[in-house]
Short mmCIF file of C-alpha atoms in Angstrom, two decimals:
data_model
loop_
_atom_site.label_atom_id
_atom_site.label_comp_id
_atom_site.label_asym_id
_atom_site.label_seq_id
_atom_site.Cartn_x
_atom_site.Cartn_y
_atom_site.Cartn_z
CA GLU A 926 0.01 -0.04 0.00
CA GLU A 927 1.25 3.36 -1.03
CA PHE A 928 2.07 5.67 1.83
CA ILE A 929 0.42 9.03 1.66
CA PRO A 930 0.78 11.32 4.64
CA HIS A 931 -2.10 13.47 5.71
CA GLU A 932 -0.04 16.64 5.18
CA ALA A 933 2.49 16.29 2.43
CA GLY A 934 6.01 16.04 3.81
CA LYS A 935 4.96 15.56 7.33
CA VAL A 936 4.28 12.51 9.32
CA LYS A 937 2.52 12.33 12.69
CA MET A 938 2.91 9.13 14.47
CA TYR A 939 1.79 7.67 17.91
CA THR A 940 3.19 4.61 19.62
CA CYS A 941 1.87 2.97 22.73
CA GLY A 942 4.35 3.56 25.60
CA PRO A 943 5.21 1.30 28.56
CA THR A 944 3.11 0.52 31.63
CA VAL A 945 5.62 1.53 34.26
CA TYR A 946 5.13 -1.03 36.95
CA HIS A 947 8.38 -3.13 36.20
CA TYR A 948 11.40 -2.98 34.05
CA ALA A 949 10.65 -3.29 30.18
CA HIS A 950 12.01 -6.90 29.05
CA ILE A 951 13.73 -7.22 25.74
CA GLY A 952 10.55 -8.44 24.11
CA ASN A 953 8.93 -5.09 24.98
CA LEU A 954 12.04 -3.36 23.83
CA ARG A 955 12.04 -5.03 20.27
CA SER A 956 8.79 -2.98 19.55
CA TYR A 957 10.42 0.24 20.77
CA ILE A 958 13.55 -0.52 18.45
CA MET A 959 11.16 -1.19 15.52
CA GLU A 960 9.34 1.99 16.12
CA ASP A 961 12.56 3.95 16.48
CA MET A 962 13.65 2.36 13.19
CA LEU A 963 10.33 3.50 11.58
CA GLU A 964 10.99 7.03 12.65
CA LYS A 965 14.48 7.22 11.61
CA ALA A 966 13.64 5.59 8.27
CA LEU A 967 10.98 8.18 7.62
CA ARG A 968 13.38 11.03 8.50
CA TYR A 969 15.95 9.43 6.12
CA LEU A 970 13.41 9.43 3.43
CA GLY A 971 12.99 13.20 3.77
CA TYR A 972 9.66 13.41 6.20
CA ASP A 973 9.31 15.74 8.91
CA VAL A 974 8.33 13.32 11.85
CA THR A 975 6.44 14.26 15.06
CA ARG A 976 6.10 11.21 17.24
CA ALA A 977 3.95 10.97 20.48
CA MET A 978 4.01 8.36 23.13
CA ASN A 979 2.20 7.82 26.47
CA ILE A 980 3.52 6.62 29.67
CA THR A 981 0.99 4.55 31.49
CA ASP A 982 1.34 5.44 35.19
CA VAL A 983 -2.25 4.85 36.14
CA GLY A 984 -3.69 1.32 36.86
CA HIS A 985 -5.17 -0.60 34.21
CA LEU A 986 -6.49 -4.19 34.15
CA SER A 987 -4.42 -6.88 32.43
CA SER A 988 -7.36 -8.85 30.90
CA ASP A 989 -9.52 -8.38 27.82
CA ALA A 990 -12.56 -8.11 29.93
CA ASP A 991 -11.59 -5.17 31.90
CA THR A 992 -10.96 -7.68 34.77
CA GLY A 993 -7.96 -9.62 36.01
CA GLU A 994 -4.88 -8.22 37.75
CA ASP A 995 -4.22 -4.40 38.04
CA LYS A 996 -0.44 -3.95 37.11
CA MET A 997 0.16 -0.71 38.66
CA LEU A 998 -1.43 -1.71 41.92
CA LYS A 999 0.49 -4.74 41.93
CA GLY A 1000 3.62 -2.89 41.36
CA ALA A 1001 2.80 -0.69 44.21
CA ARG A 1002 2.66 -3.72 46.53
CA ARG A 1003 6.36 -4.57 45.50
CA GLU A 1004 7.11 -0.86 46.21
CA GLN A 1005 7.75 0.05 42.39
CA ILE A 1006 7.03 3.64 41.67
CA ALA A 1007 6.21 4.98 38.29
CA GLN A 1008 8.85 7.56 38.21
CA PHE A 1009 11.66 4.92 38.95
CA TYR A 1010 10.61 2.74 36.15
CA THR A 1011 9.97 5.65 33.63
CA ALA A 1012 13.56 6.57 34.25
CA ALA A 1013 14.65 2.99 33.90
CA PHE A 1014 12.72 2.62 30.62
CA PHE A 1015 14.46 5.55 29.01
CA SER A 1016 17.83 4.43 30.27
CA ASP A 1017 17.46 1.17 28.54
CA CYS A 1018 16.17 2.94 25.36
CA GLU A 1019 19.32 5.14 25.55
CA LYS A 1020 21.55 2.08 25.64
CA LEU A 1021 19.84 0.55 22.53
CA GLY A 1022 20.16 3.73 20.52
CA ILE A 1023 16.34 4.39 20.74
CA LYS A 1024 15.41 8.13 20.20
CA ARG A 1025 13.15 9.75 22.97
CA PRO A 1026 10.00 10.87 21.01
CA GLU A 1027 9.28 14.55 20.86
CA ILE A 1028 6.13 14.13 22.84
CA VAL A 1029 6.12 11.99 25.87
CA VAL A 1030 3.06 12.30 28.24
CA PRO A 1031 2.20 10.32 31.50
CA ALA A 1032 -1.33 9.43 31.66
CA THR A 1033 -1.83 10.87 35.11
CA SER A 1034 -1.48 14.55 33.52
CA CYS A 1035 -4.35 13.84 31.14
CA ILE A 1036 -7.16 12.81 33.60
CA ASP A 1037 -9.42 15.61 32.44
CA THR A 1038 -8.82 14.86 28.89
CA PHE A 1039 -10.02 11.34 29.39
CA ILE A 1040 -13.10 12.35 31.23
CA HIS A 1041 -14.03 14.83 28.48
CA MET A 1042 -13.77 12.04 25.75
CA VAL A 1043 -15.96 9.69 27.91
CA GLU A 1044 -18.51 12.49 28.24
CA VAL A 1045 -18.74 12.89 24.50
CA LEU A 1046 -19.22 9.29 23.89
CA LEU A 1047 -22.14 9.27 26.41
CA GLU A 1048 -23.68 12.32 24.80
CA LYS A 1049 -23.51 10.59 21.51
CA GLU A 1050 -25.07 7.50 22.89
CA TYR A 1051 -21.97 5.41 22.05
CA ALA A 1052 -21.55 4.55 25.89
CA TYR A 1053 -23.81 3.58 28.84
CA ILE A 1054 -23.60 3.48 32.57
CA ALA A 1055 -23.94 0.34 34.53
CA GLY A 1056 -22.91 -0.88 37.86
CA GLY A 1057 -21.24 2.49 38.58
CA ASN A 1058 -18.97 1.94 35.39
CA VAL A 1059 -19.17 3.77 31.98
CA TYR A 1060 -19.10 1.16 29.15
CA PHE A 1061 -18.44 1.53 25.44
CA ASP A 1062 -21.33 0.04 23.43
CA THR A 1063 -19.87 -2.02 20.59
CA SER A 1064 -23.39 -2.69 19.30
CA LYS A 1065 -23.61 0.75 17.91
CA LEU A 1066 -20.84 0.04 15.41
CA GLU A 1067 -21.57 -1.49 12.01
CA ASN A 1068 -18.09 -3.03 11.96
CA TYR A 1069 -16.27 -3.34 15.41
CA TYR A 1070 -13.79 -5.94 14.44
CA VAL A 1071 -11.61 -4.23 11.67
CA PHE A 1072 -8.26 -5.92 12.30
CA GLY A 1073 -9.30 -9.57 11.95
CA ASN A 1074 -12.27 -11.99 12.18
CA MET A 1075 -12.89 -12.24 15.89
CA GLU A 1076 -15.54 -14.53 16.93
CA GLU A 1077 -17.86 -13.15 19.73
CA GLU A 1078 -17.74 -16.40 21.77
CA SER A 1079 -14.03 -16.22 22.04
CA LEU A 1080 -14.17 -13.41 24.20
CA ALA A 1081 -15.62 -15.61 26.87
CA VAL A 1082 -12.15 -17.20 27.11
CA GLY A 1083 -9.95 -14.04 26.19
CA VAL A 1084 -7.03 -13.45 24.32
CA ARG A 1085 -4.51 -12.82 27.19
CA ASP A 1086 -5.00 -13.87 30.68
CA SER A 1087 -7.99 -15.22 32.44
CA VAL A 1088 -11.16 -13.27 31.61
CA GLU A 1089 -13.98 -13.02 34.40
CA GLU A 1090 -17.59 -12.41 33.54
CA ASP A 1091 -18.83 -8.70 34.05
CA GLU A 1092 -22.40 -8.78 34.54
CA ASN A 1093 -22.67 -4.99 33.84
CA LYS A 1094 -21.86 -5.47 30.13
CA ARG A 1095 -24.66 -5.52 27.42
CA SER A 1096 -22.32 -7.45 25.38
CA LYS A 1097 -19.20 -9.42 25.91
CA SER A 1098 -17.47 -7.07 23.39
CA ASP A 1099 -18.19 -3.79 25.41
CA PHE A 1100 -15.36 -2.35 27.28
CA VAL A 1101 -15.00 0.04 30.29
CA LEU A 1102 -14.19 3.62 29.74
CA TRP A 1103 -14.34 4.76 33.32
CA PHE A 1104 -14.42 2.64 36.58
CA THR A 1105 -15.98 3.68 39.89
CA LYS A 1106 -16.63 0.02 40.81
CA SER A 1107 -14.25 -2.89 40.21
CA LYS A 1108 -12.82 -5.66 42.49
CA PHE A 1109 -9.82 -3.18 43.05
CA ASP A 1110 -11.69 -1.24 45.82
CA ASP A 1111 -8.34 -0.49 47.48
CA GLN A 1112 -6.97 1.20 44.24
CA GLU A 1113 -5.06 4.18 45.32
CA LEU A 1114 -4.90 5.95 42.02
CA LYS A 1115 -8.47 7.45 41.75
CA TRP A 1116 -9.92 10.87 40.60
CA ASP A 1117 -13.25 12.58 40.78
CA SER A 1118 -15.45 12.28 37.68
CA PRO A 1119 -19.14 12.92 36.85
CA TRP A 1120 -19.82 9.29 37.65
CA GLY A 1121 -18.05 9.27 40.94
CA VAL A 1122 -14.58 8.70 42.27
CA GLY A 1123 -12.72 6.20 40.03
CA TYR A 1124 -10.02 5.68 37.30
CA PRO A 1125 -9.93 5.31 33.51
CA GLY A 1126 -10.38 2.13 31.56
CA TRP A 1127 -7.13 0.83 29.78
CA HIS A 1128 -8.01 1.91 26.10
CA ILE A 1129 -9.16 5.52 26.62
CA GLU A 1130 -5.78 6.94 27.50
CA CYS A 1131 -4.29 6.37 24.08
CA SER A 1132 -7.25 7.63 22.20
CA ALA A 1133 -7.49 10.89 24.19
CA MET A 1134 -3.89 11.60 24.22
CA SER A 1135 -3.22 11.00 20.56
CA GLU A 1136 -6.12 13.22 19.72
CA LYS A 1137 -4.83 15.93 22.01
CA TYR A 1138 -1.36 15.94 20.92
CA LEU A 1139 -1.50 15.07 17.28
CA GLY A 1140 -4.98 15.68 16.23
CA LEU A 1141 -7.05 13.51 13.89
CA PRO A 1142 -6.35 11.77 11.69
CA PHE A 1143 -2.81 11.27 12.30
CA ASP A 1144 -0.70 9.18 10.06
CA ILE A 1145 0.68 6.08 11.75
CA HIS A 1146 -0.16 4.22 14.91
CA GLY A 1147 2.45 1.64 16.04
CA GLY A 1148 2.69 -1.05 18.66
CA GLY A 1149 3.17 -4.68 19.42
CA ALA A 1150 1.17 -7.30 17.68
CA ASP A 1151 -0.20 -8.35 21.00
CA LEU A 1152 -1.97 -4.96 21.25
CA VAL A 1153 -4.09 -5.36 17.85
CA PHE A 1154 -6.86 -6.89 20.06
CA PRO A 1155 -8.32 -5.59 22.19
CA HIS A 1156 -6.49 -2.41 22.60
CA HIS A 1157 -5.99 -1.01 19.30
CA GLU A 1158 -9.45 -2.26 18.27
CA ASN A 1159 -11.00 -0.42 21.09
CA GLU A 1160 -8.91 2.68 20.58
CA ARG A 1161 -10.07 3.00 16.93
CA ALA A 1162 -13.73 2.39 17.97
CA GLN A 1163 -14.04 4.85 20.62
CA SER A 1164 -11.85 7.53 18.78
CA GLU A 1165 -13.67 7.53 15.47
CA CYS A 1166 -17.15 7.56 17.44
CA ALA A 1167 -16.09 10.52 19.72
CA CYS A 1168 -14.21 12.56 17.06
CA ASP A 1169 -16.13 11.82 13.83
CA SER A 1170 -12.89 11.14 11.98
CA THR A 1171 -10.75 8.51 10.94
CA PHE A 1172 -8.43 7.63 13.84
CA ALA A 1173 -5.02 6.66 12.33
CA ASN A 1174 -4.48 6.13 8.54
CA TYR A 1175 -1.86 3.47 8.80
CA TRP A 1176 -1.23 0.81 11.54
CA MET A 1177 2.17 -0.82 12.01
CA HIS A 1178 2.42 -3.72 14.47
CA SER A 1179 5.75 -5.27 15.34
CA GLY A 1180 6.01 -9.21 15.60
CA MET A 1181 6.51 -10.81 18.99
CA LEU A 1182 9.94 -11.85 20.41
CA GLN A 1183 9.93 -15.43 20.99
CA ILE A 1184 12.16 -17.72 23.33
CA ALA A 1185 12.53 -21.44 23.51
CA ASN A 1186 10.54 -23.02 26.60
CA ALA A 1187 13.18 -24.49 28.72
CA GLU A 1188 11.15 -27.68 29.49
CA THR A 1189 9.48 -28.34 25.80
CA GLY A 1190 11.98 -26.72 23.59
CA GLU A 1191 9.04 -25.04 21.84
CA THR A 1192 9.06 -21.47 21.15
CA GLU A 1193 6.62 -18.99 22.86
CA LYS A 1194 6.11 -15.46 23.25
CA MET A 1195 8.38 -13.52 25.68
CA SER A 1196 6.11 -12.32 28.43
CA LYS A 1197 5.97 -11.66 31.98
CA SER A 1198 2.83 -13.68 32.39
CA LEU A 1199 4.87 -16.75 31.22
CA ASN A 1200 7.83 -15.71 33.51
CA ASN A 1201 10.12 -16.49 30.51
CA PHE A 1202 11.45 -12.87 29.99
CA LEU A 1203 14.93 -11.44 30.10
CA LEU A 1204 15.62 -7.94 31.27
CA LEU A 1205 18.13 -5.77 29.28
CA HIS A 1206 20.73 -5.55 32.02
CA GLU A 1207 20.92 -9.48 32.02
CA VAL A 1208 21.29 -9.58 28.45
CA LEU A 1209 23.95 -6.95 28.43
CA GLU A 1210 26.13 -9.04 30.70
CA GLN A 1211 26.79 -11.18 27.60
CA VAL A 1212 26.39 -9.06 24.54
CA ARG A 1213 26.85 -5.36 23.68
CA PRO A 1214 23.79 -3.12 23.13
CA ALA A 1215 24.49 -2.68 19.46
CA ALA A 1216 24.64 -6.34 18.71
CA LEU A 1217 21.16 -6.74 20.33
CA ARG A 1218 19.68 -3.96 18.21
CA MET A 1219 21.25 -5.57 15.10
CA LEU A 1220 19.64 -8.86 15.97
CA MET A 1221 16.25 -7.12 16.15
CA LEU A 1222 16.81 -5.56 12.70
CA GLN A 1223 17.81 -8.66 11.08
CA SER A 1224 14.11 -9.69 10.82
CA HIS A 1225 11.34 -7.71 9.24
CA TYR A 1226 9.46 -5.81 11.81
CA ARG A 1227 6.27 -7.65 11.38
CA SER A 1228 7.79 -11.14 11.63
CA PRO A 1229 8.21 -13.00 14.84
CA LEU A 1230 11.80 -13.21 15.97
CA VAL A 1231 13.22 -16.08 18.08
CA PHE A 1232 15.82 -14.97 20.55
CA GLY A 1233 18.68 -17.19 21.35
CA GLU A 1234 22.60 -17.21 22.17
CA GLN A 1235 23.47 -18.37 18.94
CA ARG A 1236 21.44 -15.74 17.08
CA VAL A 1237 22.98 -13.01 19.29
CA ALA A 1238 26.38 -14.28 18.53
CA GLU A 1239 25.63 -14.33 14.71
CA ALA A 1240 24.43 -10.57 15.02
CA ASP A 1241 27.48 -9.55 16.87
CA ALA A 1242 29.80 -11.06 14.11
CA ALA A 1243 27.73 -9.33 11.38
CA LEU A 1244 28.05 -6.13 13.15
CA THR A 1245 31.66 -6.52 13.63
CA ARG A 1246 31.97 -7.05 9.87
CA ILE A 1247 30.46 -3.88 9.19
CA GLU A 1248 32.57 -2.05 11.78
CA ASN A 1249 35.79 -3.47 10.42
CA ALA A 1250 34.98 -2.32 6.94
CA VAL A 1251 34.27 1.17 8.10
CA LYS A 1252 37.52 1.27 9.96
CA ALA A 1253 39.62 0.13 7.03
CA LEU A 1254 37.95 2.82 4.91
CA ASP A 1255 38.25 5.39 7.35
CA TRP A 1256 41.95 4.54 7.95
CA LEU A 1257 42.60 4.89 4.32
CA LEU A 1258 40.75 8.10 3.63
CA GLU A 1259 42.33 9.75 6.60
CA THR A 1260 45.79 8.56 6.00
CA GLY A 1261 46.30 9.94 2.39
CA THR A 1262 44.41 11.27 -0.58
CA PRO A 1263 42.90 8.50 -2.54
CA ARG A 1264 43.93 7.66 -6.00
CA GLY A 1265 42.36 9.92 -8.62
CA GLU A 1266 42.95 13.01 -6.70
CA ALA A 1267 45.80 15.47 -6.57
CA ALA A 1268 48.09 14.46 -3.88
CA LEU A 1269 51.84 14.84 -2.77
CA GLU A 1270 54.08 12.09 -3.34
CA PRO A 1271 53.34 9.31 -0.63
CA GLU A 1272 56.12 9.28 1.93
CA THR A 1273 54.88 6.26 4.16
CA PRO A 1274 53.61 2.96 3.52
CA ALA A 1275 50.13 3.84 4.76
CA ALA A 1276 49.95 6.87 2.55
CA ALA A 1277 50.95 4.80 -0.31
CA LEU A 1278 48.12 2.38 0.35
CA ALA A 1279 45.60 5.27 0.53
CA ALA A 1280 46.95 6.69 -2.73
CA THR A 1281 45.98 3.47 -4.54
CA LEU A 1282 42.41 3.44 -3.29
CA ASP A 1283 40.06 4.28 -6.46
CA ALA A 1284 37.99 7.20 -5.23
CA ALA A 1285 35.71 7.36 -8.21
CA ALA A 1286 34.88 3.66 -7.85
CA LEU A 1287 34.12 4.00 -4.15
CA ALA A 1288 31.97 7.06 -4.66
CA ASP A 1289 29.95 5.04 -7.39
CA ARG A 1290 29.59 2.27 -5.08
CA VAL A 1291 28.26 4.13 -2.18
CA ALA A 1292 25.76 5.64 -4.70
CA VAL A 1293 24.63 2.25 -5.39
CA LEU A 1294 24.31 1.38 -1.82
CA ARG A 1295 22.24 4.63 -1.05
CA ALA A 1296 19.78 3.82 -3.76
CA GLY A 1297 19.42 0.08 -2.79
CA PHE A 1298 19.02 0.97 0.92
CA THR A 1299 16.50 3.53 0.20
CA GLU A 1300 14.57 1.09 -1.90
CA ALA A 1301 14.52 -1.40 0.61
CA MET A 1302 13.43 0.91 3.32
CA ASP A 1303 10.67 2.39 1.11
CA ASP A 1304 9.12 -1.11 0.71
CA ASP A 1305 7.58 -1.53 4.07
CA PHE A 1306 10.67 -0.81 5.95
CA ASN A 1307 12.42 -3.87 5.04
CA ALA A 1308 15.25 -3.57 7.29
CA PRO A 1309 16.52 -7.25 6.48
CA ALA A 1310 16.99 -6.14 2.83
CA ALA A 1311 18.48 -2.93 3.54
CA LEU A 1312 21.16 -4.65 5.58
CA GLY A 1313 21.74 -7.02 2.69
CA GLU A 1314 22.61 -3.90 0.64
CA ILE A 1315 25.03 -2.90 3.50
CA PHE A 1316 26.74 -6.10 3.43
CA SER A 1317 26.99 -6.18 -0.36
CA PHE A 1318 28.75 -2.84 -0.06
CA VAL A 1319 31.16 -4.25 2.82
CA SER A 1320 32.20 -7.01 0.56
CA ASP A 1321 32.96 -4.63 -2.50
CA ALA A 1322 34.69 -2.15 0.03
CA ASN A 1323 36.74 -4.94 1.46
CA ALA A 1324 37.59 -5.94 -2.20
CA LEU A 1325 38.63 -2.26 -3.00
CA VAL A 1326 40.92 -2.32 0.14
CA ALA A 1327 42.36 -5.52 -0.95
CA ASP A 1328 43.14 -4.34 -4.37
CA ALA A 1329 44.79 -1.34 -2.97
CA LYS A 1330 46.97 -3.52 -0.68
CA THR A 1331 47.88 -5.65 -3.83
CA LEU A 1332 48.83 -2.71 -5.69
CA VAL A 1333 51.23 -1.27 -2.93
CA ALA A 1334 52.74 -4.67 -2.52
CA GLU A 1335 53.39 -5.00 -6.12
CA GLU A 1336 54.97 -1.58 -6.32
CA ALA A 1337 57.11 -2.35 -3.38
#
């Protein structure tokens, strides 16, 4: 599909941020690496990019039926505070070369914005009040499931963790916009609202914040594939009903990082709920950050990626190959004037070697690299193909250096 931004030359993108109740694991960080790659690729292709991201520092429920475990409340029991884990998240991002978005907003700073969107949905009769909570009424939509063919009965089981019955809902697919009643009566994060003291549902935060900071429609909404349903489905539904506008013109979902089960050997999604996750500081005891980023970029952003020691070692070796080629070329270009340009008579072996380098051939090859790299990234941000162009260049650059060394040896 051809990418056509809402405003020529400019891209507005929103990416779902972390829930700061714990450290982000490397599976979470894969999504942020992919989104960072997306933003930087768009800039490389000439777009002016504005990117917004939320920080979920309010409690939300972990299951798809607005029940289950409250992650922020559980975090509070372990004496984890949002500020600490927000700082830890951005520290991890910095280590991995992930650019901080221009707009980063904690959810707790936007409660009034959430309440206003809920009021609008009630006024337009896309929402109803039951049991003290405000629910979005999915029956009002002609097409609720736009990202896939979900079956209504599947919601009785749920997509993530256990789903419990909510008798207040008119339909299983309805979801909470605002809580005043839940099984977490001791929830500390509560605010006054027209419906009583309570707190926002999971999905309303991204809808309200993206509309406030980017406006609708914006160009790209990104996130992990595990957020497609119900989170992004519900975001889209409530935003378009509240704002009478398309929510996001393009959706980009990154594939899950997988890891082998220690008992069965079968691969499974890395997640905290399965207790099979690795934190960044654990991984960095064995591998440098740039190699981990290289591993993440060796698979297409939409594809799942299996994490393992062998894969990491291969990624590190690939990165080293690029680095060595860059060092060799830098050394040659800094030591003397390449062949084909005016230069003084070489006085050292190193200068003699630099003088044999065919500058015109190197410049032509760089032009080919740039064209191939750009074409690959212009094709659904195909990072593996772009890396292929780089490795092809590395091989040719190494050959140019080898030719230069041969000429020097022959002349000697």
